[in-house]
Every structure is written in C-alpha cells, then in structure tokens.
Coordinates of C-alpha atoms in Angstrom, one line a residue:
Chain A
R1 CA 31.6 -107.7 -14.3
A2 CA 28.2 -106.5 -13.4
S3 CA 27.5 -103.5 -15.9
S4 CA 25.4 -101.2 -13.5
T5 CA 25.4 -100.5 -9.3
D6 CA 22.1 -101.8 -9.5
T7 CA 23.4 -105.7 -11.1
F8 CA 26.3 -105.7 -8.7
S9 CA 25.8 -108.5 -6.1
Y10 CA 26.1 -107.3 -2.4
A11 CA 25.7 -110.9 -1.9
T12 CA 28.8 -111.9 -2.0
Y13 CA 32.6 -111.2 -1.4
H14 CA 34.5 -109.6 -4.1
T15 CA 38.1 -108.8 -5.4
L16 CA 40.2 -105.4 -4.8
D17 CA 39.3 -104.8 -8.5
E18 CA 35.8 -105.4 -8.5
I19 CA 35.5 -103.4 -5.4
Y20 CA 37.7 -100.4 -7.2
G21 CA 35.2 -101.3 -10.6
F22 CA 32.3 -100.8 -8.4
M23 CA 33.3 -96.9 -7.2
D24 CA 33.9 -95.9 -10.3
M25 CA 30.4 -97.1 -11.5
L26 CA 28.9 -95.5 -7.9
V27 CA 30.3 -91.7 -9.0
A28 CA 29.7 -92.1 -12.6
E29 CA 25.8 -92.7 -11.6
H30 CA 25.8 -90.3 -9.1
P31 CA 28.3 -87.8 -10.1
Q32 CA 26.2 -84.8 -8.5
L33 CA 26.4 -86.9 -4.8
V34 CA 29.9 -89.4 -5.0
S35 CA 32.9 -88.1 -5.8
K36 CA 36.5 -90.7 -5.5
L37 CA 39.7 -88.9 -4.0
Q38 CA 42.6 -90.8 -3.7
I39 CA 44.1 -90.3 0.0
G40 CA 48.3 -92.0 -0.6
S41 CA 49.3 -94.9 -2.1
T42 CA 50.1 -98.5 0.3
Y43 CA 53.6 -99.9 0.6
E44 CA 53.5 -101.9 -2.8
G45 CA 51.9 -99.0 -4.7
R46 CA 48.3 -99.7 -5.5
P47 CA 46.2 -96.6 -4.8
I48 CA 43.9 -95.9 -1.9
Y49 CA 40.8 -94.6 -2.2
V50 CA 38.1 -92.7 -0.1
L51 CA 34.5 -92.3 -1.5
K52 CA 33.4 -88.7 -0.5
F53 CA 29.3 -88.2 -0.8
S54 CA 28.6 -84.3 -0.7
T55 CA 25.8 -82.2 -1.4
G56 CA 27.3 -79.3 -1.9
G57 CA 28.9 -76.5 1.0
N58 CA 32.7 -75.9 1.7
N59 CA 34.1 -78.3 3.9
R60 CA 31.6 -79.1 5.6
P61 CA 31.4 -80.9 9.4
A62 CA 31.9 -84.7 7.6
I63 CA 31.8 -88.1 9.3
W64 CA 34.5 -90.6 8.4
I65 CA 33.4 -94.4 8.4
D66 CA 36.7 -97.4 7.3
T67 CA 36.2 -100.7 6.6
G68 CA 38.9 -103.2 6.0
I69 CA 41.7 -102.1 8.0
H70 CA 42.3 -105.9 8.8
S71 CA 42.5 -107.6 5.3
R72 CA 40.6 -110.6 6.6
E73 CA 38.0 -109.4 8.2
W74 CA 36.3 -109.7 4.7
V75 CA 32.6 -109.1 6.0
T76 CA 33.4 -105.5 6.4
Q77 CA 34.6 -104.7 3.0
A78 CA 31.5 -105.9 1.7
S79 CA 29.3 -104.2 4.1
G80 CA 31.0 -100.7 3.2
I81 CA 30.0 -101.8 -0.6
W82 CA 26.5 -102.3 0.4
F83 CA 26.4 -98.7 2.8
A84 CA 28.2 -96.9 -0.4
K85 CA 25.3 -98.5 -2.2
K86 CA 22.6 -97.2 0.2
I87 CA 23.2 -93.9 0.7
T88 CA 22.7 -92.8 -2.9
Q89 CA 19.8 -94.6 -2.7
D90 CA 18.8 -92.6 0.7
Y91 CA 19.3 -89.5 -0.3
G92 CA 15.9 -88.1 -0.9
Q93 CA 14.0 -90.4 0.2
D94 CA 15.0 -91.2 4.6
P95 CA 14.7 -87.9 5.6
A96 CA 17.3 -89.0 8.5
L97 CA 20.0 -89.3 6.1
T98 CA 18.4 -86.6 4.2
S99 CA 18.8 -84.5 6.9
I100 CA 22.2 -85.7 7.2
L101 CA 24.1 -85.1 3.4
D102 CA 22.3 -81.5 3.2
N103 CA 24.5 -80.9 6.4
M104 CA 27.5 -82.4 6.5
D105 CA 30.0 -85.1 4.4
I106 CA 30.9 -88.5 4.3
F107 CA 33.4 -90.3 3.3
L108 CA 33.2 -93.6 3.2
E109 CA 37.2 -95.8 3.0
I110 CA 36.0 -99.5 1.7
V111 CA 39.1 -100.8 1.1
T112 CA 41.5 -99.7 3.7
N113 CA 44.5 -102.0 3.7
P114 CA 44.2 -102.5 -0.3
D115 CA 47.7 -105.1 -0.3
G116 CA 46.8 -107.0 2.7
F117 CA 42.9 -107.7 0.5
A118 CA 44.6 -108.1 -2.5
F119 CA 47.1 -111.2 -0.7
T120 CA 43.8 -112.9 1.3
H121 CA 42.6 -113.0 -2.3
T122 CA 45.5 -114.6 -3.9
K123 CA 47.3 -116.2 -1.5
N124 CA 46.5 -116.4 2.7
R125 CA 43.4 -115.8 3.1
L126 CA 44.2 -114.9 7.1
W127 CA 46.2 -112.2 6.7
R128 CA 45.7 -109.0 8.5
K129 CA 48.0 -107.1 8.8
T130 CA 49.9 -104.2 5.7
R131 CA 52.6 -105.9 3.7
S132 CA 55.7 -103.9 4.1
I133 CA 59.4 -105.2 5.0
T134 CA 60.8 -104.8 7.7
P135 CA 64.7 -104.3 8.0
G136 CA 66.1 -107.3 9.8
S137 CA 62.8 -109.3 10.0
S138 CA 62.3 -112.1 7.6
C139 CA 58.7 -111.8 8.5
I140 CA 56.4 -109.1 6.7
G141 CA 53.5 -106.9 7.5
V142 CA 52.5 -104.3 10.6
D143 CA 49.1 -104.6 12.3
P144 CA 47.4 -101.2 11.0
N145 CA 45.9 -100.7 14.0
R146 CA 48.5 -100.4 16.2
N147 CA 50.5 -98.3 14.0
W148 CA 48.8 -94.8 15.3
D149 CA 50.3 -92.5 17.3
A150 CA 48.2 -92.8 20.6
G151 CA 49.8 -95.1 23.5
F152 CA 52.2 -96.2 20.3
G153 CA 54.7 -99.3 21.9
K154 CA 52.9 -99.1 25.0
A155 CA 51.4 -102.2 26.8
G156 CA 48.9 -104.0 24.3
A157 CA 51.0 -104.6 21.1
S158 CA 53.8 -106.4 20.0
N159 CA 57.4 -105.5 18.9
N160 CA 57.8 -108.1 17.1
P161 CA 57.6 -109.1 13.2
C162 CA 56.7 -111.7 13.5
S163 CA 53.1 -111.0 15.7
E164 CA 50.4 -110.7 14.1
T165 CA 49.9 -107.4 16.6
Y166 CA 53.0 -106.0 15.1
H167 CA 53.0 -102.2 15.8
G168 CA 55.6 -101.4 13.5
K169 CA 59.1 -99.2 13.2
F170 CA 57.5 -95.6 14.7
A171 CA 54.1 -94.2 14.4
N172 CA 52.3 -93.7 10.9
S173 CA 55.0 -95.9 9.6
E174 CA 52.7 -98.0 7.5
T175 CA 51.3 -95.4 4.4
E176 CA 48.2 -97.0 4.8
V177 CA 47.7 -95.3 8.4
K178 CA 49.7 -92.2 7.2
S179 CA 47.6 -91.2 4.3
I180 CA 44.2 -91.2 6.8
V181 CA 46.5 -89.2 9.3
D182 CA 46.9 -86.9 6.4
F183 CA 43.5 -86.3 5.6
V184 CA 42.1 -86.1 8.9
K185 CA 45.2 -83.0 9.7
S186 CA 43.7 -81.2 6.2
H187 CA 40.3 -81.6 6.4
G188 CA 40.2 -80.8 9.8
N189 CA 36.2 -80.7 10.2
I190 CA 35.7 -84.3 10.9
K191 CA 33.3 -84.7 13.4
A192 CA 32.7 -88.6 13.9
F193 CA 35.0 -91.2 12.9
I194 CA 33.6 -94.7 13.0
S195 CA 36.2 -97.9 11.8
I196 CA 35.0 -100.9 10.8
H197 CA 36.3 -104.2 12.0
S198 CA 35.4 -108.1 12.2
Y199 CA 34.4 -110.0 14.7
S200 CA 33.0 -110.3 18.0
Q201 CA 29.5 -107.9 17.9
L202 CA 30.8 -104.9 19.7
L203 CA 31.0 -101.4 19.6
L204 CA 33.4 -99.7 21.3
Y205 CA 35.1 -95.8 22.0
P206 CA 38.2 -94.9 23.2
Y207 CA 40.4 -96.0 25.4
G208 CA 42.2 -99.3 24.2
Y209 CA 46.0 -98.2 25.7
T210 CA 44.6 -96.6 29.3
T211 CA 42.6 -97.7 31.8
E212 CA 41.8 -93.7 32.2
P213 CA 37.8 -93.2 31.1
A214 CA 37.6 -90.5 27.9
S215 CA 36.6 -87.5 29.4
D216 CA 33.0 -87.6 27.4
H217 CA 32.9 -91.4 28.5
N218 CA 29.6 -91.0 29.5
E219 CA 28.2 -89.4 26.3
L220 CA 30.0 -91.6 24.8
D221 CA 28.7 -95.0 26.1
Q222 CA 24.9 -93.7 26.2
L223 CA 25.4 -92.8 21.9
A224 CA 26.9 -96.8 21.8
K225 CA 24.0 -98.0 24.0
S226 CA 21.5 -96.0 21.7
A227 CA 23.0 -97.3 18.6
V228 CA 23.7 -101.4 19.5
T229 CA 19.6 -100.9 20.1
A230 CA 18.7 -99.6 17.2
L231 CA 21.2 -102.5 15.0
A232 CA 19.1 -105.1 17.1
S233 CA 15.8 -104.0 16.2
L234 CA 16.8 -105.4 13.2
Y235 CA 17.5 -109.0 13.4
G236 CA 18.0 -109.0 17.2
T237 CA 21.8 -109.6 16.5
K238 CA 23.0 -108.6 20.5
F239 CA 25.8 -106.1 20.9
K240 CA 28.1 -105.5 24.1
Y241 CA 29.5 -101.7 24.0
G242 CA 32.2 -100.3 26.4
S243 CA 35.5 -99.1 26.5
I244 CA 38.2 -100.8 24.1
I245 CA 40.1 -101.8 27.3
K246 CA 37.2 -102.9 29.7
A247 CA 35.1 -104.5 26.3
I248 CA 37.7 -106.6 25.3
Y249 CA 41.8 -105.9 26.0
R250 CA 44.8 -104.2 26.1
A251 CA 45.6 -102.4 22.2
S252 CA 47.1 -99.5 22.2
G253 CA 48.5 -97.4 19.0
G254 CA 44.8 -97.9 18.0
T255 CA 43.6 -95.7 15.5
I256 CA 40.3 -94.4 17.2
D257 CA 42.3 -93.4 20.2
W258 CA 44.1 -90.9 18.1
T259 CA 41.4 -89.5 16.2
Y260 CA 39.7 -89.4 19.7
N261 CA 42.9 -87.7 20.6
Q262 CA 42.9 -84.8 17.8
G263 CA 39.3 -84.1 19.4
I264 CA 36.8 -85.9 17.0
K265 CA 34.7 -86.5 19.7
Y266 CA 32.5 -89.1 18.4
S267 CA 35.0 -91.9 17.8
Y268 CA 34.0 -95.6 17.7
T269 CA 35.0 -98.9 16.3
F270 CA 32.6 -101.8 15.5
E271 CA 33.5 -105.3 15.1
L272 CA 30.6 -107.3 13.5
R273 CA 29.7 -110.3 13.4
D274 CA 29.5 -113.4 14.3
T275 CA 30.5 -114.0 18.0
G276 CA 32.9 -117.0 16.9
R277 CA 30.8 -119.8 14.9
Y278 CA 33.0 -118.8 11.3
G279 CA 35.0 -115.8 13.2
F280 CA 36.4 -114.1 9.8
L281 CA 35.1 -116.9 7.7
L282 CA 31.6 -115.7 8.0
P283 CA 29.4 -117.1 4.8
A284 CA 28.5 -113.9 2.3
S285 CA 24.6 -115.4 2.9
Q286 CA 25.4 -113.2 6.4
I287 CA 26.9 -109.9 4.1
I288 CA 23.4 -108.0 3.8
P289 CA 22.0 -109.1 6.7
T290 CA 24.7 -107.5 8.9
A291 CA 25.5 -104.6 6.6
Q292 CA 21.4 -103.7 7.0
E293 CA 21.9 -104.2 10.6
T294 CA 25.0 -101.8 11.4
W295 CA 23.6 -99.5 8.7
L296 CA 21.1 -98.7 11.3
A297 CA 23.8 -98.1 14.4
L298 CA 25.3 -96.1 11.3
K299 CA 23.0 -93.8 11.3
T300 CA 22.3 -93.6 14.7
I301 CA 25.2 -92.3 15.1
M302 CA 26.1 -89.7 12.3
E303 CA 22.2 -88.0 13.1
Y304 CA 23.8 -87.8 16.8
T305 CA 26.6 -85.9 15.8
M306 CA 24.8 -83.9 13.1
N307 CA 22.2 -82.4 16.1
H308 CA 25.1 -82.6 19.1
P309 CA 27.5 -80.3 17.1
Y310 CA 30.5 -79.1 19.0
Chain B
K1 CA 47.6 -120.0 -1.9
E2 CA 48.3 -120.7 1.6
D3 CA 46.1 -124.3 2.7
F4 CA 44.6 -124.4 5.9
V5 CA 44.2 -128.4 5.7
G6 CA 43.5 -129.5 9.4
H7 CA 43.8 -126.5 10.9
Q8 CA 41.4 -126.0 13.6
V9 CA 40.0 -122.8 15.6
L10 CA 39.8 -123.1 19.4
R11 CA 37.6 -120.9 21.9
I12 CA 39.9 -121.1 24.8
S13 CA 37.7 -120.1 28.3
A14 CA 40.4 -119.0 30.9
A15 CA 39.0 -118.9 33.8
D16 CA 41.1 -116.6 35.8
E17 CA 44.2 -114.5 35.6
A18 CA 46.5 -117.4 36.1
Q19 CA 45.2 -119.4 33.2
V20 CA 45.2 -116.1 30.9
Q21 CA 48.7 -116.1 31.6
K22 CA 49.3 -119.3 31.2
V23 CA 47.8 -118.8 26.9
T24 CA 49.6 -115.9 26.8
E25 CA 52.8 -117.8 27.1
L26 CA 51.1 -120.0 24.3
E27 CA 51.4 -116.4 22.0
Y28 CA 55.2 -116.3 22.3
L29 CA 55.9 -119.6 21.4
E30 CA 56.5 -118.9 17.7
H31 CA 57.3 -122.4 16.8
L32 CA 53.4 -123.7 17.5
Q33 CA 52.5 -120.7 14.7
L34 CA 49.9 -119.8 16.4
D35 CA 46.7 -116.9 15.2
F36 CA 44.9 -115.2 17.3
W37 CA 41.8 -114.4 16.2
R38 CA 40.7 -113.0 19.5
G39 CA 43.5 -112.2 21.6
P40 CA 43.9 -113.5 25.9
A41 CA 42.1 -110.8 27.3
Q42 CA 40.5 -110.9 31.1
P43 CA 38.8 -114.0 32.7
G44 CA 35.8 -114.7 31.3
T45 CA 36.2 -113.6 27.6
P46 CA 36.5 -115.8 24.6
I47 CA 40.2 -116.5 23.5
D48 CA 40.0 -117.7 19.6
V49 CA 43.1 -119.3 18.5
R50 CA 43.8 -120.7 14.8
V51 CA 46.3 -123.6 15.7
P52 CA 47.9 -125.1 11.9
F53 CA 47.0 -129.1 11.8
S54 CA 51.2 -129.3 13.3
S55 CA 50.7 -127.9 16.8
V56 CA 47.0 -128.9 17.3
Q57 CA 47.4 -132.0 19.7
A58 CA 51.3 -130.0 21.2
V59 CA 47.9 -127.1 21.9
K60 CA 45.3 -129.8 23.3
V61 CA 48.0 -131.7 25.3
F62 CA 49.1 -127.9 26.3
L63 CA 45.5 -127.0 27.4
E64 CA 43.9 -130.1 29.5
A65 CA 47.2 -130.4 31.0
H66 CA 47.4 -127.1 32.9
G67 CA 43.1 -127.4 33.3
I68 CA 42.4 -125.3 31.1
E69 CA 39.0 -125.4 29.0
Y70 CA 38.4 -125.7 25.3
T71 CA 36.2 -125.8 22.6
I72 CA 36.5 -126.6 19.0
M73 CA 35.3 -123.5 16.8
I74 CA 36.6 -124.6 13.5
E75 CA 36.7 -128.4 12.7
D76 CA 38.6 -127.4 9.6
V77 CA 39.7 -124.1 8.2
Q78 CA 40.2 -125.2 5.2
S79 CA 36.3 -126.6 4.6
L80 CA 35.2 -123.5 5.2
L81 CA 37.5 -121.8 3.0
D82 CA 36.7 -124.4 0.2
E83 CA 33.1 -123.2 1.0
E84 CA 33.7 -119.8 0.6
Q85 CA 35.6 -119.8 -2.8
E86 CA 32.7 -122.5 -4.3
Q87 CA 30.3 -119.4 -3.3
I88 CA 32.4 -116.6 -5.0
F89 CA 32.9 -118.8 -7.9
A90 CA 29.8 -119.9 -8.0
F91 CA 28.4 -116.3 -8.4
Q92 CA 31.2 -115.4 -11.3
T93 CA 30.0 -118.1 -13.3

C-alpha cells in the first residue's frame, strides 16, 4: 500500500479500497485545500465520496467533475486520481489553476459507481451499470447515464432490465444518481459540470434526448473546440466534439442533459481514449498520457467558466 | 469471475440506415448476449460489439449474409484481461 500520494502509482489500475485510501492520504497531506465529503451510499451500502478542493469563501461558484459512472471505463477513475493529485501539486504553482481555486471550488467524484466498480474487480471486468435489483427481473443494474430526469424513458434508452442501457423504474431511482442530484440542488452554485466516460475520444455537450439545439449551443461548441485543441496540443490526440445526439446517438436520461436543464451552462461529457483499438481495456501505460492531455481540456473549460460568470 | 475466453469485439461499419437497423435487430436477440461497447448510431459511425464465443459464428454469418462490413477489433477479450491483471499484479508485487 503506498505510504503517501507521492509514492502512489498513477500508472496502474487500482481497486476501490486503494482509491479510497488514496483519497484519505490526499486529504491528510493537504488539509487546508482538500476535504472529503460523503454525499450518499450506494445500493449495496458503500459510501459515495466526493473530494472538495477549496481555498476558502462560502459556497463559492463551483466546478463539478466526475469519473467512473460507467464502472468498466477504468481509465476514467484512474484519470480522476491523477487530476486530484495534479490539483494539489499545481495550486500555488500554475497561475491558471491558482486563479481558478482562488475564485472557485472544485468537486471531484472519482468513483461515481462504487458497486459497479467493485464488481469489475471481483466478478465481471466489463460491468457497466449499477448493481441494484429490479423486482420481477433476474437481470441486475441500471445504466446510471440513462437514469436522470431529462427526457427520462424516451427513445435513447431501454426499458428492458437486461439491457446495458436500461433506464430504471423511474428517474433518479439509482441512489448513485440521486446522491448527485441532491448535492447539486443543495449546493446551488455549480457553474460547470463535467462527466467523464470512455472511450471514443469525444467532447460532448447537450442534448442527447432531443435534436433541439441547446440555447447556448454556439458558445458550448466554441468552448469545446478550444478544449479539444488544448487536449491535442500535448500528444496530438484527436477528439471530435458536438452535441450528444449529433456526435454519437440519441441517449435519453443522461447526466449533462439534466445538469444543463438545471441551469448549469457549461455541461460537458468527455469520452476519453481510445478510438477502439482496446476500448474499455486500455493498457495502464496510457493512463498518465490520457490524464495529462485531458487535464489541458479541463483547465480550458474551468478557466473559461471562471472568466464568464453567469 | 466472469470468463471471456473466445469473446471477440467486432467493429461493424453500417453503410446505410437499413444496415444500422439490421444491426439494431441483433441487439434485441437476448440469447446472443451481445454487449454493445458503442451502440448503433447513424451510418458511418463505428458500432463496436462484444460477442461471446458461442455467438461469434452466428453473428458473423448474419453480418456477411446482409453484406454488412466488420473487422475484428479484439481477437480474444480474455487475453487482454489477462495482460491487464498481470500488469496490476506485477505492480503490486
């Protein structure tokens, strides 16, 4: 077990316990900057933790980043760990990040689907959904990215509990989703919401459940272009960008459609590496380069959010 | 622990809406136990699907019978998983 976040290995995949242990180490090493909040518990009773990075103030405008809502997308949780460490390393060093944290808070939920993630380590590496039981069905789990109250149950999700895109009995039926919904509503001052998936190398903005363009479509598109340009500047990794329904396919009940409809203008979903050589089984050797390039895009979005208060 | 020996991931290139529809039909054949890594979308965007060993032949015959192009993205899912486990184990030791 690593004795500090400096000896922790960011270049390998970790279990849920190791990630929760990392969080505790990071908080212990930076008590003035980092705190750990429990926003709820999973279906199987595991705690759901969010790291809060704050330099003071009261209920400051905030940026939310989550990884791992689809548990098999391991490079996202691994990148989330790297982001957490990066924030503590760069505050006070990197002018852009320092300015962001002097004005805003950052919330980072690294393991957004703990039950599913534990299951990928113990039983089925390719598990995607939650682990909730659906009465009347022998199939387990709900797709937590189809369970939000935004176009819920419309085309772009399945009502079959055995499907990988099963939307659940009702919106927010999954405690992993409801915990975030309650947190976002109670905080009330989140200005950017970024949910990170893999794979396909895409940067997406609302909507997924309708072809109606978002009212801020042009601004979101421009910012996405800047973000993917920053991302590509490091290793040349090419991302496409656009609205969910245009860039990939119709998807209802999605996270960022709900956050956007809550008034969180800068709502984005990333689909990280790769484009399909390894898919969800991305070799660990690509964790750090993936996190590094994604960080440049995240900073672009965070800086823009800070400079365009609304 | 779930075993994925012989499972393949196919990358399907649907040329038109009719072919996307055909692939979508596959999604509802539960006995095939297909796992769409990238679901059917508009023509031209890749569709990635993990096919259990027991369904590989049937799925390939179906695609070829309908003239739907595909390539094998991952020959054997389990071998990649084994590599991943070895890497984690090597790191831990």
